[in-house]
Coordinates of C-alpha atoms in Angstrom, one line a residue:
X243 CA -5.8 28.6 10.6
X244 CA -5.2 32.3 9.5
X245 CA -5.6 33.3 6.2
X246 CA -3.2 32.7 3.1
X247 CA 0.2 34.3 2.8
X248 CA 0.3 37.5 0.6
X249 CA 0.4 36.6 -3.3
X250 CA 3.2 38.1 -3.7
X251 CA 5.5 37.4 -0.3
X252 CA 8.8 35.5 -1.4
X253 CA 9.2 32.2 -0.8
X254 CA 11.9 29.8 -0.9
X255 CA 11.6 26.5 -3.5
X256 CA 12.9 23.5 -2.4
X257 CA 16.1 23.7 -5.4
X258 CA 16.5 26.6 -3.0
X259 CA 15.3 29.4 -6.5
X260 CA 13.4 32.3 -4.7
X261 CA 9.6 32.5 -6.0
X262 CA 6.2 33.6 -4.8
X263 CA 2.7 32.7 -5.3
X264 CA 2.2 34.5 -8.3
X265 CA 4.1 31.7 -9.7
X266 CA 2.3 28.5 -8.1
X267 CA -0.8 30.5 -9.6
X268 CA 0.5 30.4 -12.7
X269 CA 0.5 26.9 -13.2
X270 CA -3.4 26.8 -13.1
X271 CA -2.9 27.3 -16.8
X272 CA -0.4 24.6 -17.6
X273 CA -1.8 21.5 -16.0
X274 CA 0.9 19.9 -18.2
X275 CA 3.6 21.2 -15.5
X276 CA 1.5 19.9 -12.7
X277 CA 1.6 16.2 -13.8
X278 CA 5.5 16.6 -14.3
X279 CA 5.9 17.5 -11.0
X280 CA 7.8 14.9 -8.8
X281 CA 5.9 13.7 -5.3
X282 CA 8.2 15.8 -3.3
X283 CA 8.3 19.2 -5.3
X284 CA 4.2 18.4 -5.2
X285 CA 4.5 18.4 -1.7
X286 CA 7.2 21.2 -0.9
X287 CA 4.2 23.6 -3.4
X288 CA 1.5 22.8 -1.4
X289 CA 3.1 23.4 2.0
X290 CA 3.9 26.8 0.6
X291 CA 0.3 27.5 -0.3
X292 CA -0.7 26.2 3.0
X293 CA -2.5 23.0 1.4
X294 CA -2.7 19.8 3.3
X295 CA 0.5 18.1 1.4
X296 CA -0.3 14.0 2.8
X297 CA -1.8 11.4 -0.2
X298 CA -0.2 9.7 -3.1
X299 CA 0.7 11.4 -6.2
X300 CA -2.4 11.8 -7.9
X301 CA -4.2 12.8 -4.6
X302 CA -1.5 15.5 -4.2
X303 CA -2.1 16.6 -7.8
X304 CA -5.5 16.9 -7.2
X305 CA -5.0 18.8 -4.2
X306 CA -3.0 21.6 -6.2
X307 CA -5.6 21.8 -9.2
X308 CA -8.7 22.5 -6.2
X309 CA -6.2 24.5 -4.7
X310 CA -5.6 26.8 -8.0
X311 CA -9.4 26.8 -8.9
X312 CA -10.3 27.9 -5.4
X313 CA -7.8 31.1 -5.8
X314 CA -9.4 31.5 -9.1
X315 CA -12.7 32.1 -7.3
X316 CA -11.6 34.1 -4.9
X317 CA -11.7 32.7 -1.7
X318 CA -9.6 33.2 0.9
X319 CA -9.9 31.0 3.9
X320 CA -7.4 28.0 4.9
X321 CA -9.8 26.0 6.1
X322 CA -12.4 26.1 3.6
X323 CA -9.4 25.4 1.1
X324 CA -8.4 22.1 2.9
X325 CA -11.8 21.3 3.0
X326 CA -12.3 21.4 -0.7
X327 CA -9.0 20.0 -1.3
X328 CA -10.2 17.2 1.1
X329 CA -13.3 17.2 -1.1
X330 CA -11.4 16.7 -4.2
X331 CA -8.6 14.0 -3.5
X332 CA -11.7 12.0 -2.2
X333 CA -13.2 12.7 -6.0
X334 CA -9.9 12.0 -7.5
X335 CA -9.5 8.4 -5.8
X336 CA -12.9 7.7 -6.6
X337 CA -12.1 8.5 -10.3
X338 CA -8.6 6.7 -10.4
X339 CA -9.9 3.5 -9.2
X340 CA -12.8 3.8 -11.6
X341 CA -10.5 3.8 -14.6
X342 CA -8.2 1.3 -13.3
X343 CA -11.3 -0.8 -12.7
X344 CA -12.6 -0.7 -16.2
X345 CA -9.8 -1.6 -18.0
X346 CA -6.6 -3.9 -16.8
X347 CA -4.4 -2.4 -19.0
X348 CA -4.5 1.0 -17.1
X349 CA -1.2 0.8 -14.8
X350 CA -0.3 3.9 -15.8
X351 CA -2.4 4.8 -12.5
X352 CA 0.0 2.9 -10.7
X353 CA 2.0 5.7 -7.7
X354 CA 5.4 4.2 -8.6
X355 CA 8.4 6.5 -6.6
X356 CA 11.0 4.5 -8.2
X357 CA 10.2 3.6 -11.4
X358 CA 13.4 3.4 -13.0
X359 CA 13.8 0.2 -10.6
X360 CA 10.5 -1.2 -11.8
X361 CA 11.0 -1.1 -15.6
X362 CA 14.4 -2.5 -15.2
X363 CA 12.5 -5.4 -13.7
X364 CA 9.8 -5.4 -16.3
X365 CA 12.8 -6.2 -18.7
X366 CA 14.2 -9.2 -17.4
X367 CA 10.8 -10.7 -17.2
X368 CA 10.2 -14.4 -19.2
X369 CA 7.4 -13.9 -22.4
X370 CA 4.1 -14.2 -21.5
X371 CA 4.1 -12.4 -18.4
X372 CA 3.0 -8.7 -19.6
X373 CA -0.1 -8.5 -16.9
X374 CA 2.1 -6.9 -14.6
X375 CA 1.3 -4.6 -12.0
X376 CA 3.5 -2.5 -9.2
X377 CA 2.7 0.2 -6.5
X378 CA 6.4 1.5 -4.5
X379 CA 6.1 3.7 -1.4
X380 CA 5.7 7.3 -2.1
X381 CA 6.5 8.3 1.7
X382 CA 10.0 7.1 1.4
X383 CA 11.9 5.6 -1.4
X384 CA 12.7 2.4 -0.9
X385 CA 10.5 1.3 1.8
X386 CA 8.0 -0.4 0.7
X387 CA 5.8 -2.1 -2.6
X388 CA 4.2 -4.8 -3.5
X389 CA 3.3 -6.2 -7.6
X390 CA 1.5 -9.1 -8.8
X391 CA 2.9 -10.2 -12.5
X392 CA 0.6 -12.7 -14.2
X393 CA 0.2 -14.4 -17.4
X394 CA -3.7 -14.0 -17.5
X395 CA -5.0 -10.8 -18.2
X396 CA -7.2 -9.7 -15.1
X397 CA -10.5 -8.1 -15.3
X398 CA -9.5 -4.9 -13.0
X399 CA -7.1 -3.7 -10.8
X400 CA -7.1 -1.4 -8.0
X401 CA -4.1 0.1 -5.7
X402 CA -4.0 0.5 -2.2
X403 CA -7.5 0.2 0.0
X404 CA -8.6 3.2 -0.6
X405 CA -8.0 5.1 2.5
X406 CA -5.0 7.6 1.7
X407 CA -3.2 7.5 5.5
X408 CA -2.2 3.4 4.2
X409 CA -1.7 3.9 0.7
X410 CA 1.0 6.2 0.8
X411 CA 3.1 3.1 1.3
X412 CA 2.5 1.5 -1.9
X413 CA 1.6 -2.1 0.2
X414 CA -1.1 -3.5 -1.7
X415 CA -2.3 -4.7 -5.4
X416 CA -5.3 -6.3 -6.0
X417 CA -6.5 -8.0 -9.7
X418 CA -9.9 -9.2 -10.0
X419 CA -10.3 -12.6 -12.0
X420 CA -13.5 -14.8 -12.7
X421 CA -14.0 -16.2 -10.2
X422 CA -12.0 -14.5 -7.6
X423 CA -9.9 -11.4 -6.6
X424 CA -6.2 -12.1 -5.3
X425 CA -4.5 -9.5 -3.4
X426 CA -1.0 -9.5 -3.0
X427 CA 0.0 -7.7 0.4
X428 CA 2.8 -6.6 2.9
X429 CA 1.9 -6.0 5.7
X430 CA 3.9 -2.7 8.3
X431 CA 6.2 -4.1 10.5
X432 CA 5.6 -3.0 13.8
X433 CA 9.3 -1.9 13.8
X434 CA 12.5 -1.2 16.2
X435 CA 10.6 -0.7 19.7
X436 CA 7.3 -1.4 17.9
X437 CA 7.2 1.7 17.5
X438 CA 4.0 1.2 14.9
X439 CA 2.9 -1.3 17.0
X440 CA -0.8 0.6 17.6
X441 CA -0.9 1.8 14.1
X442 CA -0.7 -1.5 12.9
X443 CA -3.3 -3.7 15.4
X444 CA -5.9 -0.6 15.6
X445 CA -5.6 0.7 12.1
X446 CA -3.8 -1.0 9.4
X447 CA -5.2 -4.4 10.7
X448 CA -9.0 -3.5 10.7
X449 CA -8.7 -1.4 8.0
X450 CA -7.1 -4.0 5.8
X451 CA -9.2 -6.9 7.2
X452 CA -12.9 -4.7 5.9
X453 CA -10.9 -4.0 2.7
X454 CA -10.9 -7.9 2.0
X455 CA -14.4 -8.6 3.5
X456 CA -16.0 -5.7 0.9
X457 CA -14.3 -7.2 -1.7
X458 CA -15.4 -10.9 -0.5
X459 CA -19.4 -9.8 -1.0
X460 CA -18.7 -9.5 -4.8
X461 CA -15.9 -13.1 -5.4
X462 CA -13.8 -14.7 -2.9
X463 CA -10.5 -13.5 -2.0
X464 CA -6.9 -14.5 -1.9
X465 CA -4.3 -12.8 -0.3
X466 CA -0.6 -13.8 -0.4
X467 CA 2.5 -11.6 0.7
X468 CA 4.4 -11.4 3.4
X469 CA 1.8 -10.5 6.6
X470 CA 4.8 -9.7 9.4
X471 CA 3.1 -11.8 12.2
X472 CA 4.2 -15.4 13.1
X473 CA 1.0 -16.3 14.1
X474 CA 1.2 -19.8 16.2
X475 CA 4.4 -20.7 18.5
X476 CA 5.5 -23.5 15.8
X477 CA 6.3 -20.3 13.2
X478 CA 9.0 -19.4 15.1
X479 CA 12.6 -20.5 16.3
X480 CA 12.7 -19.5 20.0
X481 CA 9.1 -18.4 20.4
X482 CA 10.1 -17.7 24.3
X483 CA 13.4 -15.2 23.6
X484 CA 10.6 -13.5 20.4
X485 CA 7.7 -12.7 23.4
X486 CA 8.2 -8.6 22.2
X487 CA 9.7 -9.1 18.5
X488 CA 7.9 -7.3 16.0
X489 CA 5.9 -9.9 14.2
X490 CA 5.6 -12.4 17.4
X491 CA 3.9 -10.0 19.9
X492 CA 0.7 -11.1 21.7
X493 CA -1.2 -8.0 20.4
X494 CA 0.0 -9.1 16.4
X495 CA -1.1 -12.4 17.2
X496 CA -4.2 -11.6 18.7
X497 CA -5.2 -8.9 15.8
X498 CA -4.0 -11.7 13.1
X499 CA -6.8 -14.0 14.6
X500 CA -9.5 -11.8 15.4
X501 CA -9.2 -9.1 12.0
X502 CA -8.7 -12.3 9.8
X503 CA -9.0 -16.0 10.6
X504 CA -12.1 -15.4 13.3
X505 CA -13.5 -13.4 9.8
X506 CA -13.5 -16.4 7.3
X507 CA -10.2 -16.4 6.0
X508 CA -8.2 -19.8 5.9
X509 CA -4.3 -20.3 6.6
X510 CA -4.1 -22.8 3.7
X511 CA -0.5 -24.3 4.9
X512 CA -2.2 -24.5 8.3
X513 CA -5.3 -26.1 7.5
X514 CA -3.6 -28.9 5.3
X515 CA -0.6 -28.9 8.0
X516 CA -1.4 -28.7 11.4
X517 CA 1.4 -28.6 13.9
X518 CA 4.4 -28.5 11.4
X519 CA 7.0 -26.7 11.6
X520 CA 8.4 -24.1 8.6
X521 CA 10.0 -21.1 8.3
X522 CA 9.5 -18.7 4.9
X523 CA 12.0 -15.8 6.5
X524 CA 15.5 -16.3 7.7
X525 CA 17.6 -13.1 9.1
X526 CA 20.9 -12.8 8.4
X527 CA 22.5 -12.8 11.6
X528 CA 23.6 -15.4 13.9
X529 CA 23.4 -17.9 10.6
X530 CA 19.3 -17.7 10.1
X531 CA 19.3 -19.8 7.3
X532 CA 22.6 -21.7 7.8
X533 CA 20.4 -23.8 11.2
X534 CA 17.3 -23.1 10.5
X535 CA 16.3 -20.3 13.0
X536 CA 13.6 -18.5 11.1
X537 CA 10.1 -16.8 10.9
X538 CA 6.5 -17.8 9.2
X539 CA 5.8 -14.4 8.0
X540 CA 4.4 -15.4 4.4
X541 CA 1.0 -16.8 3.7
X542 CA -2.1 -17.8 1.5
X543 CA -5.1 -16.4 3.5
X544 CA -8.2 -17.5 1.1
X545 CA -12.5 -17.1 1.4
X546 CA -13.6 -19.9 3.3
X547 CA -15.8 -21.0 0.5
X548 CA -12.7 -21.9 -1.5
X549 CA -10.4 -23.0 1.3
X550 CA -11.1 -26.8 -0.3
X551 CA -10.2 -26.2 -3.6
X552 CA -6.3 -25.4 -2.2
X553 CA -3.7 -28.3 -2.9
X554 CA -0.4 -28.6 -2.2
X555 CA 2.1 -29.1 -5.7

């Protein structure tokens, strides 16, 4: 790994102003500047000081502060820097979801990249509806998010599953209730050439499916959101044309049965409505909508111990 660049070799910022490391030092005296710092300038300063720059935005502040601290004492060595800023993020996730956790009201720990876009939406919001919660993709703008907006006040709330490689997409929110936790979810598409095909059967999947069954020891679990997998052949126009579409592949449909339904979670519509035929997405080409050619893409997964309390309006 080398050792770190000399503290006081030029360096170019990404607003293109020259600087050096003298200056990212600096800030471990104004943490203030730190937590103004936007996701990608956090990330453009710690690939300068050579810092593993992957992680939401609290994990990348985090990162910086161990980063600054470490220089303070002295050391010198890449790795043992990554490690401690490894060290640290884990501490700082740990410490995030515990405040969250304890306290409803906290969403201020919510990694929002486009917030502008969210408080608009807060505003047109009906009364009685301030429980609301949002997370927005900090790997790309736009992407991806998910929210849950409720009129009861929940006991907790937590962000992501807790493994930083997922939650950099902003795809998960979950609230904790009484008597239950509900999760709303969406799910990577396995994309143009399922190109994220892998990444979601042998990582997201599994990863996503222990999330649920850790929660599921404390309270059941509901999970709603749009999943990307047409499980069965009847949630689907043309299931023989879709064999390799993203959301209808073999592999999706085998990792849909065998990370959730084979591990106690119920597809309410399917267990009330065997065998029938709906659609919840529609494309918008070749008229999707206008005959009826669409995709079963969104569900309510629940705990098997309350899969009979489900009823249909």
């Amino acid at each position: 790994m080398g050792t770190n660049p000399s503290p006081h070799k030029a360096i170019v910022k990404e607003d293109g102003a020259e600087s050096n490391m003298v200056e990212i030092e600096s800030f471990k005296n104004d943490p203030a500047r730190i937590e103004a710092m936007t996701v990608q300038q956090l990330r453009t300063t710690l690939r300068i000081a050579g810092v593993s720059a992957k992680g939401r935005k609290f994990e990348l502040m985090a990162a910086l502060k161990c980063f600054l601290e470490k220089k303070k004492d002295g050391e010198g060595s890449l790795v043992i820097e990554e490690q401690v800023t490894s060290t640290c993020v884990e501490n700082a996730s740990q410490k995030t979801e515990a405040e969250t956790s304890s306290d409803g009201d906290q969403v201020q720990n919510v990694p929002v990249s486009e917030e502008k876009d969210v408080e608009d939406v807060k505003r047109s919001l009906i009364d009685g509806y301030e429980n609301n919660f949002w997370t927005c993709s900090v790997s790309k703008l736009g992407y991806s998010g998910a929210a849950i907006i409720s009129r009861i006040k929940p006991l907790s709330v937590r962000y992501g599953i807790g493994i930083s490689d997922h939650d950099s997409e902003g795809r998960i929110v979950t609230v904790e209730f009484d008597s239950f936790f509900l999760i709303t979810g969406y799910v990577p598409n396995s994309g143009d050439g399922l190109r994220r095909l892998s990444y979601r059967i042998n990582e997201w999947d599994p990863s996503f499916s222990n999330y649920m069954k850790e929660l599921e020891k404390s309270k059941p679990v509901i999970l709603t959101g749009d999943l990307n997998c047409a499980h069965q052949e009847t949630d689907i126009y043309n299931p023989a044309g879709n064999k390799r579409s993203a959301g209808f592949t073999d592999e999706e449909r085998q990792s849909f049965a065998s990370n959730f339904l084979s591990r106690g979670f119920v597809d309410t519509f399917r267990r009330q409505h065997p065998g029938v035929v709906g659609y919840t997405y529609w494309g918008y080409r070749h008229g999707g909508r206008k005959f009826n050619r669409g995709w079963w893409l969104d569900y309510f997964l629940v705990s098997e111990s309350i899969a009979d309390k489900v009823h249909d309006w």
